[in-house]
Amino acid sequence: MFQSQLSASSLGDWRERAARLEAEVEKAILGQSRLIRLVTIAIFACGHVLLEGDVGVGKTTLLRAVSRALGGGYARVEGAIDMMPNDLLYHTYLAEDGRPRVEPGPILRQSDNLSIFFFNEINRSRPQVHSVLLRLMAERKLTAFNRDYVFPFLQVFADRNLIEREETFELPAAARDRFLMELSMATPQDPAIRERLLFDPEFYDVDGLLTRIGETVLDYRKIPEVALAVQQSVRAKGALRSYLLRLWSALLDPASAGIALPDVDLENIVRGGASPRGLAFVVRAAKVRAWLEDRDYLVPEDIREIFVETMAHRVFVDPVYALRGDDIVRQLCRAVLDVIPAP
Amino acid sequence: MRKRRTILAIFCLGQILLPSLAQAAELKIQAPRQFGYFVGDLIEAYVGIRTPQSAELQPASLPTPGPLNAWLTLRGVTVSRSKEVAGTLWHLHLTYQNFYLALDVREVEIPALSLTFQDGGEQTTVEVPSWRIRVAPLREVLPEKQENAVDYLRPDAPNVPVVERGEVRTGVLASLTVLLALLCLRDRALWPFQKRRARVFTAAARQISALAKQTTGPEFYPAAFRTLHRSLEKTAGHAILFEDLPAYLRNHPQFAPLTESFQRFFEASREAFFSETDKDLSHLFGKPDLLAFAWRLAALERAVP
């Protein structure tokens, strides 16, 4: 297995840089400390993120702020029903000589240094597009012009439109499972922050707002190596391992674990998705959280902090509960955390 | 049955001479009212007869309950007596039931009855005269014409219990008794008002004390810590982790004096269960300290009523 060459002291330096990244992003995004922390965890776990939130809460601003602080390329694509995979890869146009030209699209052009790729309203695009995205997320590689393009530093952020159902294609289970987390971005609750967002002119101009963020707080090219070092340096002891295994069992069979939810038959609720890969993602994210908290071992709080965001979108419930949205799975995850004791 | 508080004296027979008794016998009849009886109503009557002290009523002369005529039934007779200076007062309570199906308001007669008194070797008959009441119809003679015969019928009345005054008194007394009993239970903090809190930490402290006697090595700590963790979960109702400590202490302010000990307990527990470094836990939280912490928790738990 590849061993990271990063020493403990340089991991400490990187923790400080991660804290600076959070601080810089918080300059532009008010009242979203926990969300920014979770995005930071996703970055240092090299995981892709599904963003969910109402229109106008600042999802794009958050990603642009993160992208500016990370450095590297930023590309954004809008999902549309007539979008095809080639629209992602190629840029086709008529040249001055009247001949059609096909050139690499914005993603391929930046492949070597693309750090954040934002796919807006991913469920408006077709499954063919999802499959290309799936490969990009899983392998960080695409094939075009008869060659492979590699994206070593890419992180995909996608946003699902949950309001309109017409002309949308729900992401297949396999695609959702590739995302490390699904994060909900809500309007801040603090009245003072709300007031600032409404009346402070600096929040009217997103571009101006982003210039306040220090550029390239950390070198995005180093992140994969740092992520590997974090995974290797943070340990999980027996009691923690058994705690996570008990959480997993309770999630698969909530009724046996003594969990009760109002108006839900928990005997047959979970149909799939609480997979080994999903739980491995939980461990990955929890280790990053432990590292950010300056610990070299996992504690149950690390698991709990990221559990709902990392598990809920990859658990699939009986279709009878589908109309109740994702809330029911989140409730189930929280109930599991409440019931399963630690240590 | 209808009753009025005012007792109407139907009439009095003052001074019925009982020549054989050589003393006066006085008789009076009382009924709640003389009018407004419907079919099925009970008619209560009271007859009072004053006799010389030596006179005895012959039980055989009392009227026998049962039908008296086509429309009147005697439902019950009770006799009692009270001693007076001048003689004996006999109390006769008669309960009749009216079955007169009147088409208009009319007067009917409650028949007379005779009572025999024995005084020494002599027998004397006292006649209780007949008295009259008015009965009334339940419906008009010619009801409005209905196409459907069923429409002449009325729906069954709701089953409203008729409460006798005696029943009201009994009910009030019973309610007051129950209320008093409940107040006593509440005052004594007995079931169902305050089931005594389960003394979770007392049980935990006992378990940890037993553990301390049984084990001498480092294996004491994980078991003791787990016991305390389970107790915390029982009192909170959900899993409690280190980061939940401030909220737990906010919800259980009785334990606030032990904040520092809680902090040390969670740190030691973290070291014991999750840290990779095998620190000597006795430096973090010695056995005596842990026992003292558990018993202190138990004491604070008992202090809350």
XYZ file of C-alpha atoms in Angstrom:
648
model
C 0.000 0.000 0.000
C 1.168 3.482 -0.815
C 2.452 5.213 2.302
C 2.132 8.950 2.585
C 5.436 10.728 3.105
C 3.848 13.513 5.143
C 5.149 13.785 8.680
C 3.008 14.432 11.727
C 4.272 18.015 11.920
C 3.340 18.758 8.335
C -0.084 17.235 9.007
C -0.333 19.778 11.816
C 0.539 22.549 9.330
C -2.134 21.292 6.988
C -4.668 21.330 9.818
C -3.915 25.030 10.243
C -4.354 25.569 6.514
C -7.673 23.752 6.634
C -8.748 26.060 9.464
C -7.693 29.045 7.340
C -9.699 27.676 4.418
C -12.770 27.518 6.640
C -12.144 31.019 7.960
C -11.734 32.457 4.445
C -14.921 30.815 3.175
C -16.807 32.063 6.240
C -15.999 35.618 5.148
C -18.335 35.156 2.198
C -20.819 32.632 3.576
C -22.430 33.768 6.800
C -23.985 31.515 9.402
C -23.030 28.242 7.766
C -20.150 27.121 9.985
C -21.229 23.500 10.200
C -21.838 23.287 6.446
C -18.412 24.777 5.740
C -16.872 22.294 8.171
C -18.580 19.422 6.325
C -17.399 20.738 2.942
C -13.866 20.917 4.356
C -14.196 17.323 5.554
C -15.349 16.307 2.067
C -12.384 18.107 0.487
C -9.840 16.374 2.717
C -11.580 13.033 2.283
C -11.420 13.540 -1.510
C -15.146 12.946 -1.656
C -17.801 14.279 -3.953
C -20.749 16.191 -2.556
C -24.430 16.435 -3.371
C -25.676 19.868 -2.344
C -29.302 20.351 -1.581
C -30.997 23.571 -0.737
C -33.572 26.133 -1.649
C -33.082 28.563 -4.498
C -30.939 31.530 -3.500
C -29.439 30.261 -0.256
C -25.913 30.585 -1.662
C -24.934 27.159 -2.937
C -23.045 28.498 -5.926
C -21.443 31.261 -3.887
C -20.225 28.662 -1.390
C -18.648 26.555 -4.130
C -17.049 29.518 -5.835
C -15.674 30.662 -2.493
C -14.237 27.201 -1.795
C -12.839 27.009 -5.306
C -11.124 30.389 -4.948
C -9.623 29.431 -1.607
C -8.419 26.096 -2.992
C -7.100 27.485 -6.216
C -7.364 25.307 -9.301
C -10.013 25.337 -11.968
C -13.712 25.716 -11.484
C -16.270 24.556 -14.002
C -20.019 24.704 -13.856
C -22.582 22.897 -15.969
C -26.362 23.321 -15.921
C -28.347 20.133 -16.178
C -30.954 20.113 -18.935
C -33.272 17.502 -20.316
C -31.739 17.636 -23.808
C -28.176 17.515 -22.559
C -26.146 14.592 -23.862
C -22.832 13.197 -22.632
C -20.936 14.801 -25.491
C -22.107 18.237 -24.350
C -20.033 17.654 -21.255
C -16.917 16.712 -23.190
C -16.841 18.575 -26.461
C -17.248 22.102 -27.654
C -18.581 22.110 -31.222
C -18.790 25.222 -33.369
C -18.376 26.556 -36.903
C -14.956 28.046 -37.417
C -14.206 31.146 -39.481
C -13.470 29.011 -42.515
C -17.000 27.644 -42.309
C -15.957 24.190 -41.272
C -17.301 22.541 -38.125
C -14.788 22.201 -35.350
C -14.793 19.994 -32.287
C -12.572 21.027 -29.434
C -12.284 19.926 -25.802
C -15.066 21.274 -23.662
C -14.477 23.289 -20.488
C -13.990 20.195 -18.373
C -11.417 18.544 -20.621
C -9.547 21.806 -21.152
C -8.895 22.094 -17.419
C -8.448 18.404 -16.676
C -5.000 18.730 -15.112
C -5.977 21.461 -12.697
C -9.737 21.201 -12.367
C -10.437 21.183 -8.656
C -14.181 21.813 -8.452
C -16.787 20.801 -10.977
C -20.260 22.015 -10.132
C -23.132 20.197 -11.840
C -26.206 22.290 -11.269
C -29.600 20.556 -11.182
C -28.117 17.170 -11.900
C -31.494 15.471 -11.977
C -32.565 17.534 -14.984
C -30.045 15.660 -17.123
C -30.562 12.195 -18.524
C -29.173 8.908 -17.221
C -26.663 8.880 -20.127
C -25.109 12.014 -18.660
C -25.261 10.512 -15.171
C -23.244 7.541 -16.371
C -20.465 9.805 -17.713
C -20.461 11.706 -14.454
C -20.379 8.421 -12.572
C -17.199 7.408 -14.333
C -15.675 10.832 -13.795
C -16.442 10.594 -10.066
C -15.361 6.996 -9.593
C -12.199 6.982 -11.687
C -11.427 10.697 -12.061
C -10.890 9.889 -15.707
C -12.754 10.453 -19.015
C -12.169 9.216 -22.532
C -12.383 11.714 -25.412
C -10.536 12.304 -28.687
C -9.384 8.678 -28.412
C -7.408 9.310 -25.270
C -7.901 9.401 -21.562
C -8.102 12.654 -19.691
C -7.167 12.393 -16.017
C -8.577 14.624 -13.295
C -6.327 13.976 -10.296
C -7.652 16.815 -8.158
C -11.311 16.847 -9.151
C -14.149 17.100 -6.715
C -17.684 17.011 -8.032
C -20.379 19.056 -6.359
C -23.859 18.437 -7.667
C -27.131 20.032 -6.797
C -30.498 18.314 -7.001
C -33.675 20.185 -7.719
C -36.187 18.747 -5.262
C -39.044 21.130 -5.935
C -40.059 20.286 -9.479
C -40.612 16.706 -10.515
C -41.466 17.226 -14.188
C -38.744 16.386 -16.698
C -36.351 15.169 -14.038
C -34.464 11.904 -13.812
C -33.809 10.715 -10.309
C -30.198 9.761 -9.777
C -29.739 6.010 -9.772
C -28.707 4.401 -6.507
C -25.221 3.714 -7.820
C -24.717 7.387 -8.706
C -25.913 8.642 -5.340
C -23.702 6.141 -3.597
C -20.617 7.665 -5.265
C -21.160 10.922 -3.441
C -19.424 11.067 -0.087
C -22.040 13.356 1.417
C -25.312 15.004 0.725
C -25.388 18.396 2.406
C -28.434 20.525 3.042
C -27.947 24.240 2.854
C -30.628 26.188 4.663
C -31.172 29.850 5.340
C -29.283 30.880 8.506
C -31.477 31.063 11.613
C -29.679 33.907 13.381
C -31.744 37.110 12.888
C -28.633 39.301 12.944
C -27.080 37.289 10.099
C -30.316 37.366 8.146
C -30.414 41.130 8.554
C -26.843 41.488 7.282
C -27.600 39.316 4.264
C -30.536 41.543 3.386
C -29.182 45.003 4.102
C -25.388 44.830 3.783
C -24.605 45.898 0.174
C -21.471 43.751 0.022
C -23.689 40.667 -0.178
C -25.447 41.959 -3.293
C -22.340 41.539 -5.459
C -21.103 37.967 -5.343
C -18.042 38.678 -7.478
C -17.013 41.523 -5.187
C -17.672 39.358 -2.190
C -15.395 36.627 -3.477
C -12.491 39.037 -3.940
C -12.341 39.325 -0.126
C -11.345 35.685 0.060
C -7.613 35.068 0.074
C -6.635 33.220 -3.069
C -5.051 29.798 -2.846
C -5.029 29.377 0.888
C -3.685 25.882 0.298
C -2.287 24.003 -2.662
C -5.061 21.852 -4.072
C -2.495 19.581 -5.764
C -1.344 18.365 -2.374
C -4.793 17.430 -1.120
C -4.811 13.779 -2.301
C -1.521 13.194 -0.485
C -2.758 14.950 2.676
C -5.997 12.966 2.521
C -4.055 9.716 2.361
C -1.841 10.775 5.269
C -4.925 11.627 7.339
C -6.487 8.233 6.650
C -3.260 6.513 7.660
C -2.587 8.544 10.771
C -6.012 8.455 12.421
C -6.747 5.150 14.120
C -9.926 3.441 15.195
C -9.784 1.321 18.305
C -11.878 -1.778 18.995
C -14.622 -0.035 20.945
C -15.116 2.486 18.150
C -15.167 -0.233 15.513
C -17.812 -2.191 17.369
C -19.811 1.028 17.822
C -19.892 1.631 14.074
C -20.788 -2.015 13.409
C -23.697 -1.715 15.854
C -24.839 1.466 14.108
C -24.735 -0.395 10.814
C -26.772 -3.334 12.167
C -29.337 -0.962 13.645
C -29.654 0.847 10.334
C -30.237 -2.405 8.468
C -32.721 -3.723 11.017
C -34.086 -0.791 13.022
C -36.940 -2.763 14.589
C -34.577 -5.229 16.252
C -32.533 -2.357 17.662
C -35.584 -1.036 19.482
C -35.998 2.015 17.264
C -39.449 3.484 16.770
C -40.520 6.244 14.410
C -44.038 7.687 14.279
C -46.191 6.300 11.443
C -43.424 4.088 10.115
C -43.288 0.316 9.971
C -39.634 -0.281 10.663
C -39.811 -4.006 10.018
C -39.290 -3.620 6.277
C -38.283 -0.017 5.796
C -34.670 -0.319 4.583
C -34.430 -1.895 1.142
C -30.751 -1.285 0.464
C -27.906 1.117 0.263
C -26.369 0.750 3.713
C -23.469 -0.918 1.955
C -19.877 -1.633 3.018
C -18.758 1.155 0.683
C -21.140 3.545 2.350
C -19.862 2.679 5.822
C -16.277 2.953 4.573
C -17.136 6.493 3.441
C -18.378 7.179 6.979
C -15.029 6.092 8.389
C -13.152 8.194 5.840
C -15.103 11.314 6.668
C -14.959 10.665 10.414
C -11.175 10.345 10.271
C -10.907 13.746 8.618
C -13.122 15.204 11.304
C -10.917 13.681 14.005
C -7.837 15.169 12.309
C -9.455 18.600 12.116
C -10.221 18.266 15.846
C -6.522 17.546 16.432
C -6.875 13.890 17.373
C -5.118 10.846 15.990
C -7.920 8.487 17.007
C -11.625 8.290 16.250
C -14.309 8.924 18.858
C -18.067 8.356 18.521
C -18.620 12.107 18.129
C -16.667 12.004 14.855
C -19.006 9.337 13.523
C -22.090 11.145 14.755
C -21.067 14.492 13.284
C -20.969 13.180 9.726
C -23.236 10.121 9.934
C -26.504 11.607 8.669
C -24.874 13.531 5.825
C -22.783 10.558 4.760
C -25.400 7.791 5.089
C -28.869 9.204 4.516
C -28.601 9.673 0.743
C -27.334 6.158 0.166
C -30.025 4.335 2.166
C -33.056 3.340 0.129
C -36.360 2.802 1.828
C -39.487 0.941 0.825
C -41.249 2.718 -2.093
C -44.281 3.241 0.143
C -42.271 5.905 1.965
C -40.775 7.452 -1.185
C -43.222 10.337 -1.227
C -42.071 11.378 2.224
C -38.749 12.303 0.679
C -35.362 11.910 2.284
C -36.501 13.175 5.675
C -37.565 9.747 6.795
C -34.075 8.333 6.212
C -32.520 11.249 8.080
C -34.915 10.637 10.961
C -33.953 6.983 10.920
C -30.239 7.826 10.992
C -30.749 10.214 13.921
C -32.828 7.636 15.777
C -30.071 5.066 15.289
C -27.518 7.504 16.729
C -29.810 8.187 19.695
C -30.414 4.546 20.503
C -27.016 2.948 20.017
C -24.849 3.584 23.071
C -21.139 4.303 23.088
C -18.820 2.973 24.321
C -90.565 9.448 39.962
C -90.988 13.106 40.783
C -90.543 14.535 44.244
C -90.888 17.968 45.669
C -89.109 19.293 48.693
C -92.329 20.643 50.051
C -94.386 18.008 51.647
C -98.027 18.581 51.144
C -100.276 17.440 53.917
C -103.231 15.812 52.302
C -105.216 16.098 55.429
C -105.044 15.399 59.111
C -107.376 13.429 61.224
C -106.926 14.916 64.578
C -108.110 12.940 67.531
C -109.421 9.702 66.152
C -110.909 8.265 69.252
C -109.884 4.808 70.082
C -112.312 4.121 72.864
C -110.756 0.788 73.709
C -107.356 2.421 74.016
C -108.844 5.123 76.191
C -106.524 7.551 74.529
C -106.491 9.628 71.388
C -104.914 8.301 68.171
C -103.855 10.928 65.708
C -103.436 10.170 61.998
C -102.058 12.179 59.112
C -101.319 11.431 55.455
C -98.660 13.231 53.429
C -97.790 13.003 49.757
C -95.380 15.112 47.710
C -98.201 16.420 45.499
C -101.730 15.717 44.454
C -101.441 16.273 40.726
C -99.275 15.747 37.699
C -98.930 11.983 37.758
C -98.288 10.195 34.496
C -98.583 6.555 33.691
C -95.733 4.641 35.360
C -95.016 7.307 38.004
C -94.400 6.283 41.589
C -96.630 7.865 44.220
C -95.089 8.178 47.640
C -97.356 8.478 50.646
C -96.610 8.863 54.319
C -99.078 7.984 57.030
C -98.348 8.962 60.589
C -100.429 7.481 63.444
C -99.989 8.489 67.029
C -101.151 5.856 69.539
C -100.774 5.186 73.248
C -97.413 3.679 74.117
C -98.889 0.287 74.963
C -100.564 -0.102 71.528
C -98.875 -2.389 68.994
C -99.502 -2.453 65.270
C -100.496 -5.870 63.947
C -98.194 -6.623 60.987
C -100.878 -8.832 59.419
C -103.084 -5.800 58.976
C -100.567 -4.044 56.776
C -101.501 -3.925 53.098
C -99.807 -6.531 50.935
C -97.731 -5.182 48.009
C -99.288 -6.078 44.683
C -102.053 -4.867 42.369
C -104.780 -3.010 44.241
C -107.052 -2.457 41.233
C -106.852 -2.228 37.452
C -104.540 0.776 37.447
C -102.833 0.929 40.841
C -100.151 -1.275 42.304
C -98.699 -1.080 45.789
C -94.939 -1.427 45.341
C -93.730 -1.337 48.915
C -94.606 -0.719 52.550
C -92.166 0.178 55.319
C -93.072 0.701 58.967
C -91.072 2.330 61.725
C -91.941 3.926 65.018
C -90.583 6.579 67.317
C -91.229 6.976 71.004
C -92.802 10.219 72.119
C -93.794 11.581 75.507
C -97.439 11.237 74.761
C -97.287 7.838 73.080
C -95.875 6.145 70.007
C -95.677 7.655 66.526
C -95.992 5.026 63.799
C -94.447 5.914 60.439
C -95.937 4.141 57.464
C -94.244 4.740 54.074
C -96.312 3.505 51.126
C -95.071 3.454 47.539
C -97.745 3.087 44.845
C -97.274 2.961 41.085
C -99.812 4.542 38.772
C -100.862 2.714 35.606
C -103.861 4.880 34.786
C -103.651 5.679 31.063
C -105.497 8.980 31.150
C -106.871 10.649 28.015
C -107.467 13.899 29.873
C -106.594 15.268 33.294
C -108.772 13.507 35.875
C -108.964 12.776 39.533
C -108.581 9.208 40.751
C -108.775 7.719 44.200
C -106.097 5.968 46.180
C -108.085 3.413 48.156
C -108.470 3.463 51.931
C -106.787 0.921 54.150
C -107.353 -0.402 57.674
C -104.707 -1.011 60.314
C -105.220 -3.056 63.447
C -103.645 -2.126 66.777
C -103.507 -4.412 69.782
C -103.494 -2.869 73.224
C -103.444 -5.421 75.975
C -106.366 -7.692 75.280
C -108.136 -5.244 72.978
C -107.925 -4.800 69.207
C -108.754 -1.520 67.522
C -108.918 -0.797 63.796
C -107.748 2.549 62.487
C -109.119 3.468 59.071
C -106.776 5.379 56.826
C -109.180 7.120 54.458
C -108.894 7.160 50.714
C -107.308 10.218 49.105
C -107.287 11.621 45.621
C -104.670 12.520 43.070
C -104.837 13.880 39.547
C -103.398 11.899 36.646
C -102.522 13.422 33.280
C -102.143 12.070 29.734
C -98.805 11.769 27.999
C -100.164 12.703 24.596
C -103.067 14.450 22.929
C -106.195 12.433 22.165
C -106.073 13.020 18.431
C -102.490 13.374 17.246
C -101.720 15.004 13.913
C -102.336 12.562 11.104
C -99.255 10.732 9.915
C -98.970 8.799 6.661
C -96.737 6.246 8.196
C -97.965 4.484 11.314
C -94.434 4.325 12.619
C -94.349 8.130 12.778
C -96.802 8.086 15.677
C -94.090 6.519 17.752
C -91.525 8.649 19.499
C -87.843 7.851 19.529
C -86.574 6.307 22.711
C -85.612 8.889 25.238
C -81.935 9.163 26.022
C -81.051 7.077 28.983
C -80.793 9.811 31.558
C -80.414 8.355 34.996
C -82.899 9.667 37.483
C -80.976 10.677 40.523
C -82.604 10.373 43.889
C -81.636 12.828 46.534
C -80.146 9.993 48.491
C -78.094 8.970 45.477
C -76.867 12.528 45.024
C -75.775 12.586 48.630
C -74.064 9.229 48.254
C -72.387 10.391 45.045
C -71.177 13.621 46.597
C -69.855 11.791 49.650
C -68.156 9.154 47.491
C -66.588 11.846 45.302
C -65.350 13.737 48.329
C -63.919 10.532 49.778
C -62.103 9.742 46.529
C -60.852 13.327 46.294
C -59.594 13.197 49.862
C -57.876 9.874 49.187
C -56.243 11.325 46.081
C -55.086 14.370 48.002
C -53.584 12.097 50.654
C -51.813 10.031 47.962
C -50.522 13.198 46.378
C -49.369 14.557 49.682
C -47.527 11.334 50.439
C -46.152 11.280 46.872
C -47.563 7.820 46.381
C -48.707 6.197 43.148
C -49.983 7.497 40.741
C -48.815 11.015 41.506
C -45.152 10.491 41.751
C -43.729 7.185 41.016
C -40.406 7.552 42.685
C -37.640 8.137 40.207
C -35.651 5.084 39.484
C -32.424 5.615 41.359
C -30.236 4.837 38.423
C -26.995 6.205 39.843
C -27.535 4.492 43.204
C -27.736 1.163 41.404
C -24.682 2.099 39.348
C -22.707 3.106 42.459
C -23.530 -0.234 44.078
C -22.430 -2.099 40.950
C -19.185 -0.150 40.780
C -18.516 -0.771 44.484
C -19.037 -4.499 43.906
C -16.736 -4.325 40.874
C -14.074 -2.574 42.933
C -14.128 -5.450 45.415
C -14.049 -8.134 42.730
C -11.359 -6.690 40.451
C -7.932 -5.424 41.260
C -6.411 -4.873 37.801
C -7.033 -2.334 35.036
C -10.068 -4.310 33.836
C -12.016 -2.453 36.540
C -12.085 0.757 34.532
C -13.854 -0.280 31.307
C -16.577 -2.090 33.254
C -17.057 0.782 35.717
C -17.052 3.389 32.943
C -19.611 1.404 30.953
C -21.864 1.169 34.008
C -21.794 4.936 34.411
C -22.307 5.500 30.684
C -25.412 3.277 30.723
C -26.732 5.199 33.741
C -26.244 8.514 31.964
C -28.114 7.153 28.955
C -30.967 5.949 31.171
C -31.373 9.351 32.784
C -31.106 11.232 29.470
C -33.215 8.862 27.394
C -30.687 8.686 24.569
C -27.007 8.105 23.940
C -24.781 10.648 25.696
C -21.342 11.402 24.275
C -18.648 13.716 25.612
C -19.819 16.586 23.430
C -23.345 16.223 24.863
C -22.126 16.921 28.386
C -23.027 20.663 28.491
C -26.573 19.954 27.300
C -26.905 17.065 29.760
C -25.875 19.278 32.677
C -28.304 21.957 31.509
C -31.122 19.416 31.570
C -30.000 17.898 34.899
C -28.907 20.945 36.926
C -28.725 18.875 40.127
C -25.442 17.438 38.825
C -23.906 20.828 38.029
C -21.614 20.693 41.117
C -19.920 17.684 39.524
C -19.134 19.353 36.189
C -15.398 19.035 36.665
C -15.698 15.364 37.663
C -17.893 14.685 34.640
C -15.259 16.289 32.442
C -12.544 14.080 33.915
C -14.774 11.012 33.662
C -15.418 11.523 29.954
C -11.745 12.234 29.247
C -10.735 9.068 31.078
C -13.437 7.091 29.296
C -12.187 8.367 25.951
C -8.678 7.281 26.846
C -9.916 3.888 27.993
C -12.049 3.057 24.981
C -10.887 5.044 21.982
C -7.365 6.381 22.369
C -4.547 4.378 20.891
C -2.232 5.306 23.711
C -2.440 2.966 26.660
C -2.268 5.508 29.428
C -2.484 4.510 33.054
C -6.095 5.428 33.798
C -5.513 5.461 37.543
C -3.705 8.801 37.022
C -6.656 10.223 35.121
C -9.365 8.932 37.408
C -8.292 6.840 40.367
C -10.459 4.046 41.687
C -11.363 5.873 44.917
C -12.193 8.982 42.905
C -14.442 7.030 40.584
C -16.254 5.397 43.497
C -16.654 8.769 45.207
C -17.966 10.249 41.928
C -20.526 7.466 41.575
C -21.783 7.801 45.162
C -21.891 11.580 44.874
C -24.046 11.191 41.753
C -26.296 8.837 43.701
C -26.619 11.351 46.537
C -27.485 14.209 44.165
C -29.980 11.975 42.416
C -31.724 11.209 45.733
C -31.774 14.892 46.624
C -34.202 15.583 43.784
C -37.743 14.768 44.936
